Tab-separated table of C-alpha atoms in Angstrom:
chain	number	residue	atom	x	y	z
L	1	TYR	CA	0.000	0.000	0.000
L	2	SER	CA	1.058	3.630	-0.229
L	3	SER	CA	0.805	6.592	2.109
L	4	ASP	CA	2.211	10.097	2.390
L	5	GLY	CA	5.603	8.511	3.022
L	6	PRO	CA	7.568	6.153	0.768
L	7	PHE	CA	5.813	3.466	-1.207
L	8	ARG	CA	5.677	0.285	0.876
L	9	TYR	CA	5.300	-3.151	-0.658
L	10	VAL	CA	4.676	-6.338	1.324
L	11	VAL	CA	6.624	-9.205	-0.238
L	12	ALA	CA	6.397	-12.662	1.358
L	13	GLY	CA	5.827	-11.168	4.788
L	14	SER	CA	8.611	-8.592	4.480
L	15	ILE	CA	8.271	-4.848	3.892
L	16	MET	CA	10.315	-3.329	1.081
L	17	LEU	CA	10.660	0.471	1.226
L	18	VAL	CA	10.921	2.247	-2.108
L	19	PRO	CA	11.310	6.042	-2.020
L	20	PHE	CA	9.226	8.337	-4.155
L	21	PRO	CA	10.912	9.516	-7.366
L	22	PRO	CA	12.876	12.759	-6.908
L	23	PRO	CA	10.946	15.979	-7.553
L	24	VAL	CA	11.248	17.868	-10.803
L	25	GLY	CA	13.501	20.904	-10.472
L	26	LEU	CA	14.225	23.580	-13.062
L	27	VAL	CA	17.614	25.090	-13.892
L	28	ASP	CA	18.728	27.951	-16.134
L	29	VAL	CA	20.837	26.922	-19.120
L	30	VAL	CA	22.945	30.040	-19.777
L	31	GLU	CA	24.670	30.764	-23.088
L	32	PHE	CA	28.175	32.258	-23.461
L	33	TYR	CA	30.184	33.398	-26.487
L	34	HIS	CA	33.945	33.546	-27.082
L	35	ALA	CA	34.765	36.138	-29.733
L	36	GLY	CA	38.303	34.834	-30.237
L	37	PHE	CA	37.100	31.329	-31.034
L	38	ASP	CA	33.741	32.398	-32.517
L	39	HIS	CA	32.277	29.618	-30.361
L	40	TYR	CA	29.094	29.309	-28.306
L	41	PHE	CA	28.880	27.372	-25.047
L	42	MET	CA	26.079	26.745	-22.552
L	43	SER	CA	25.970	25.570	-18.956
L	44	ALA	CA	23.429	24.790	-16.251
L	45	ASP	CA	26.084	24.295	-13.565
L	46	PRO	CA	26.253	27.283	-11.124
L	47	PRO	CA	30.003	26.921	-10.274
L	48	GLU	CA	30.861	26.659	-13.963
L	49	ILE	CA	28.648	29.663	-14.792
L	50	ASN	CA	30.349	31.655	-12.024
L	51	ALA	CA	33.783	30.706	-13.360
L	52	LEU	CA	32.786	31.962	-16.803
L	53	ASP	CA	31.247	35.160	-15.414
L	54	THR	CA	34.296	35.999	-13.287
L	55	GLY	CA	36.904	35.325	-15.966
L	56	TYR	CA	38.359	32.131	-14.524
L	57	PHE	CA	37.788	30.811	-18.026
L	58	SER	CA	38.905	33.897	-19.938
L	59	GLY	CA	37.327	35.308	-23.052
L	60	TRP	CA	33.742	34.202	-22.426
L	61	ALA	CA	30.769	36.565	-22.067
L	62	ARG	CA	27.055	36.015	-21.689
L	63	THR	CA	24.990	36.524	-24.839
L	64	GLY	CA	21.802	37.264	-22.887
L	65	GLN	CA	20.231	34.073	-24.240
L	66	GLN	CA	19.161	31.218	-21.977
L	67	PHE	CA	16.426	28.638	-21.538
L	68	HIS	CA	15.116	26.362	-18.802
L	69	ALA	CA	15.750	22.644	-18.360
L	70	TYR	CA	15.141	20.025	-15.706
L	71	ALA	CA	17.815	19.538	-13.073
L	72	THR	CA	19.949	16.424	-13.185
L	73	GLY	CA	18.168	13.716	-11.191
L	74	SER	CA	14.651	15.036	-11.798
L	75	SER	CA	11.841	12.536	-12.275
L	76	VAL	CA	12.008	11.247	-15.830
L	77	GLY	CA	8.836	11.529	-17.923
L	78	PRO	CA	8.013	9.692	-21.155
L	79	THR	CA	9.773	12.285	-23.334
L	80	MET	CA	12.335	13.614	-20.841
L	81	ASN	CA	15.931	12.600	-21.441
L	82	PRO	CA	19.345	13.243	-19.889
L	83	VAL	CA	21.591	15.481	-21.986
L	84	CYS	CA	25.109	14.258	-22.697
L	85	ARG	CA	28.015	16.668	-23.149
L	86	TYR	CA	31.110	15.933	-25.207
L	87	TYR	CA	34.319	17.947	-25.461
L	88	GLY	CA	36.038	18.176	-28.836
L	89	LEU	CA	39.757	17.782	-28.225
L	90	PRO	CA	42.106	20.601	-29.290
L	91	SER	CA	44.432	17.943	-30.679
L	92	ALA	CA	41.696	17.209	-33.234
L	93	GLY	CA	41.350	20.918	-34.103
L	94	LEU	CA	38.084	21.287	-32.174
L	95	ASP	CA	38.195	22.788	-28.632
L	96	SER	CA	34.406	22.815	-28.668
L	97	HIS	CA	31.416	21.229	-26.925
L	98	PHE	CA	28.462	19.202	-28.164
L	99	TYR	CA	25.173	18.417	-26.414
L	100	SER	CA	22.388	15.983	-27.233
L	101	ALA	CA	19.247	14.680	-25.533
L	102	SER	CA	19.159	11.674	-27.864
L	103	SER	CA	20.631	8.518	-26.334
L	104	VAL	CA	21.257	7.226	-29.856
L	105	GLU	CA	23.137	10.349	-30.893
L	106	CYS	CA	25.157	10.330	-27.652
L	107	TRP	CA	26.149	6.728	-28.353
L	108	GLU	CA	27.011	7.498	-31.984
L	109	VAL	CA	29.400	10.298	-30.995
L	110	LYS	CA	31.276	7.913	-28.703
L	111	GLU	CA	31.184	5.027	-31.165
L	112	TYR	CA	32.199	6.842	-34.351
L	113	PHE	CA	34.062	9.934	-33.130
L	114	GLY	CA	35.474	8.780	-29.794
L	115	THR	CA	39.034	9.691	-30.702
L	116	GLU	CA	38.062	13.326	-31.360
L	117	TRP	CA	35.227	13.805	-28.830
L	118	GLN	CA	35.593	12.967	-25.139
L	119	ILE	CA	32.488	12.567	-22.973
L	120	GLU	CA	32.362	14.965	-20.025
L	121	SER	CA	28.975	13.906	-18.658
L	122	ASP	CA	26.039	11.728	-19.639
L	123	ASN	CA	23.639	13.999	-17.717
L	124	VAL	CA	24.447	17.729	-17.513
L	125	PHE	CA	20.715	18.458	-17.324
L	126	GLN	CA	17.491	16.853	-18.504
L	127	ILE	CA	15.096	17.997	-21.199
L	128	ASP	CA	12.264	16.794	-23.410
L	129	LEU	CA	12.654	15.537	-26.951
L	130	PRO	CA	10.241	16.533	-29.729
L	131	ASN	CA	8.285	14.156	-31.924
L	132	ALA	CA	10.904	12.581	-34.179
L	133	THR	CA	8.730	12.959	-37.294
L	134	THR	CA	6.948	16.276	-36.855
L	135	GLY	CA	9.338	18.113	-34.521
L	136	ALA	CA	6.371	19.033	-32.290
L	137	CYS	CA	7.155	19.636	-28.630
L	138	PRO	CA	5.086	18.275	-25.713
L	139	GLY	CA	2.635	20.617	-24.022
L	140	GLY	CA	4.199	23.093	-21.615
L	141	THR	CA	7.485	23.210	-23.544
L	142	ILE	CA	8.998	25.331	-26.322
L	143	PRO	CA	11.391	24.371	-29.132
L	144	VAL	CA	15.154	24.537	-28.686
L	145	TYR	CA	16.839	24.856	-32.087
L	146	ARG	CA	20.348	23.627	-32.900
L	147	VAL	CA	22.598	25.058	-35.587
L	148	PHE	CA	25.993	23.740	-36.706
L	149	ASN	CA	28.655	26.225	-37.829
L	150	HIS	CA	29.685	23.902	-40.708
L	151	ARG	CA	33.390	24.367	-40.014
L	152	ALA	CA	36.248	22.070	-39.081
L	153	ASP	CA	36.099	23.320	-35.462
L	154	ALA	CA	32.500	21.986	-35.222
L	155	ASN	CA	30.672	24.320	-32.853
L	156	HIS	CA	26.913	24.195	-32.254
L	157	ARG	CA	24.541	26.828	-30.927
L	158	TYR	CA	21.316	26.025	-29.070
L	159	THR	CA	18.571	28.653	-28.891
L	160	THR	CA	14.853	29.107	-28.320
L	161	SER	CA	14.870	32.278	-30.437
L	162	THR	CA	13.654	31.922	-34.020
L	163	ALA	CA	15.369	35.238	-34.820
L	164	VAL	CA	18.742	33.933	-33.565
L	165	HIS	CA	18.242	30.625	-35.389
L	166	ASP	CA	17.376	32.311	-38.678
L	167	ALA	CA	20.268	34.765	-38.409
L	168	MET	CA	22.751	31.936	-37.820
L	169	VAL	CA	21.414	29.979	-40.803
L	170	ALA	CA	21.601	33.108	-42.965
L	171	GLN	CA	25.298	33.354	-42.009
L	172	GLY	CA	25.977	29.794	-43.198
L	173	SER	CA	25.141	27.567	-40.223
L	174	ILE	CA	23.132	24.374	-40.764
L	175	ALA	CA	19.858	23.732	-38.920
L	176	GLU	CA	19.776	20.335	-37.181
L	177	GLY	CA	17.026	18.457	-35.358
L	178	TYR	CA	13.739	16.645	-35.774
L	179	GLY	CA	10.899	17.629	-38.073
L	180	PRO	CA	10.735	19.496	-41.360
L	181	PRO	CA	12.749	22.567	-42.404
L	182	PRO	CA	13.267	25.448	-42.092
L	183	ARG	CA	13.374	25.013	-38.295
L	184	PRO	CA	13.851	21.420	-37.148
L	185	VAL	CA	13.764	21.051	-33.360
L	186	ALA	CA	16.562	19.518	-31.278
L	187	MET	CA	15.065	19.706	-27.762
L	188	CYS	CA	12.013	21.046	-25.933
L	189	ALA	CA	12.538	23.363	-22.954
L	190	PRO	CA	9.989	23.552	-20.112
L	191	ILE	CA	8.031	26.747	-19.581
L	192	PRO	CA	7.938	27.758	-15.895
L	193	ALA	CA	4.478	28.550	-14.561
L	194	ASN	CA	5.358	32.167	-13.772
L	195	VAL	CA	6.559	33.213	-17.228
L	196	ALA	CA	4.676	34.240	-20.351
L	197	PRO	CA	5.095	35.966	-23.719
L	198	PRO	CA	5.536	39.756	-23.615
L	199	SER	CA	2.687	42.224	-23.287
L	200	CYS	CA	3.266	45.619	-24.954
L	201	VAL	CA	1.845	49.130	-25.004
L	202	LEU	CA	3.083	51.297	-27.868
L	203	SER	CA	3.354	55.061	-27.370
L	204	ALA	CA	4.401	58.002	-29.568
L	205	SER	CA	6.367	61.085	-28.554
L	206	ARG	CA	3.644	63.200	-30.166
L	207	SER	CA	0.398	62.615	-32.032
L	208	VAL	CA	0.778	65.411	-34.615
L	209	ALA	CA	3.930	66.280	-36.568
L	210	GLN	CA	4.983	68.172	-39.668
L	211	ILE	CA	5.801	66.229	-42.829
L	212	GLY	CA	9.385	64.949	-42.588
L	213	ALA	CA	9.606	65.402	-38.820
L	214	THR	CA	10.507	62.510	-36.549
L	215	VAL	CA	8.111	60.877	-34.106
L	216	LEU	CA	9.752	58.550	-31.587
L	217	LEU	CA	7.775	55.352	-31.010
L	218	THR	CA	8.416	53.412	-27.796
L	219	ALA	CA	7.292	49.868	-27.017
L	220	ASN	CA	6.833	49.395	-23.269
L	221	CYS	CA	6.782	45.627	-22.844
L	222	SER	CA	6.780	43.113	-20.014
L	223	GLY	CA	8.515	39.760	-20.239
L	224	SER	CA	12.026	40.932	-21.244
L	225	PRO	CA	11.624	40.700	-25.038
L	226	THR	CA	14.544	39.451	-27.098
L	227	ALA	CA	13.212	40.663	-30.472
L	228	TYR	CA	10.903	43.346	-31.865
L	229	ASN	CA	9.059	43.206	-35.178
L	230	TRP	CA	7.837	46.609	-36.420
L	231	THR	CA	5.275	47.373	-39.103
L	232	GLY	CA	5.495	50.798	-40.741
L	233	CYS	CA	8.813	51.609	-39.081
L	234	THR	CA	12.291	50.080	-39.225
L	235	SER	CA	14.023	49.067	-35.981
L	236	ALA	CA	15.324	46.004	-34.166
L	237	GLY	CA	14.827	47.444	-30.687
L	238	PRO	CA	12.076	48.794	-28.436
L	239	GLN	CA	12.208	52.284	-29.991
L	240	CYS	CA	11.715	53.371	-33.587
L	241	ALA	CA	12.026	56.801	-35.234
L	242	ALA	CA	9.110	57.254	-37.647
L	243	THR	CA	8.788	59.864	-40.389
L	244	SER	CA	6.316	60.464	-43.206
L	245	ALA	CA	6.630	62.221	-46.542
L	246	ALA	CA	2.879	62.648	-46.924
L	247	ALA	CA	0.125	64.270	-44.909
L	248	GLY	CA	-2.498	62.080	-43.274
L	249	THR	CA	-2.830	59.447	-40.585
L	250	ALA	CA	-0.141	56.774	-40.180
L	251	THR	CA	-0.450	53.623	-38.076
L	252	TYR	CA	2.575	51.842	-36.595
L	253	THR	CA	2.576	48.396	-34.961
L	254	VAL	CA	5.028	46.345	-32.931
L	255	VAL	CA	5.116	42.686	-31.888
L	256	ALA	CA	7.667	41.710	-29.227
L	257	THR	CA	8.977	38.180	-28.701
L	258	ASN	CA	10.725	36.355	-25.902
L	259	ALA	CA	11.573	32.680	-25.423
L	260	TYR	CA	7.955	31.898	-24.554
L	261	GLY	CA	6.208	33.420	-27.549
L	262	ALA	CA	5.055	36.638	-29.198
L	263	SER	CA	2.984	39.486	-27.815
L	264	ALA	CA	-0.320	40.602	-29.262
L	265	PRO	CA	0.210	43.420	-31.807
L	266	SER	CA	0.219	46.899	-30.257
L	267	SER	CA	-0.481	49.901	-32.480
L	268	VAL	CA	-0.452	53.685	-32.325
């Protein structure tokens, strides 16, 4: 029988105590970039993150990108998998890291590339895998995309941002993962209960202006957006300088995006 304590099973007159599975914990997987190597690296280990932040490992800086994962040792669900981490040896011209949530892919790296890639851990964190055919993620998770730099030094970048993914592919990287192009999915990151897509209110520095004058548009958004998509004005940030060569009414719109989705359009 079971109670609020451990599961208890009676076997041939004896009691066998089996503890409950460990709880599910979330960790931040933080991304770093080394300009000298032109390499990306990510970590969910607080001491390692601190060493990168404080310069113990020199040359690395946060990109501002990160996503959530399950802590090592969390209860394993039907699609949740441990993530292996391999280190590409400098003697092989690599000095890079590779991560995968696929047990098959982890095995293949060891089996076929074991002289170049050395395993550092078979469980740096845990994460869900998408549907192998469609690339669809389980409910409550978002896609993590993987791009390969297509160079001899073999560096991969992992991101939940479609804008980052598309920019890397436009620069020559190769999209990798499950499901159809243009954005196959490598992993699926959990969405914490207290986070959500941005919510924005768009304002203008003035409502009436002379032809050719500048009106500053400002998107005030919650949720720490990582990208802004403007209609009627050109900008990549939360502010946009709008002008018009013709008299009349002009409408400007912004949609902000973070790792958990896009805001509703806000117009002025």
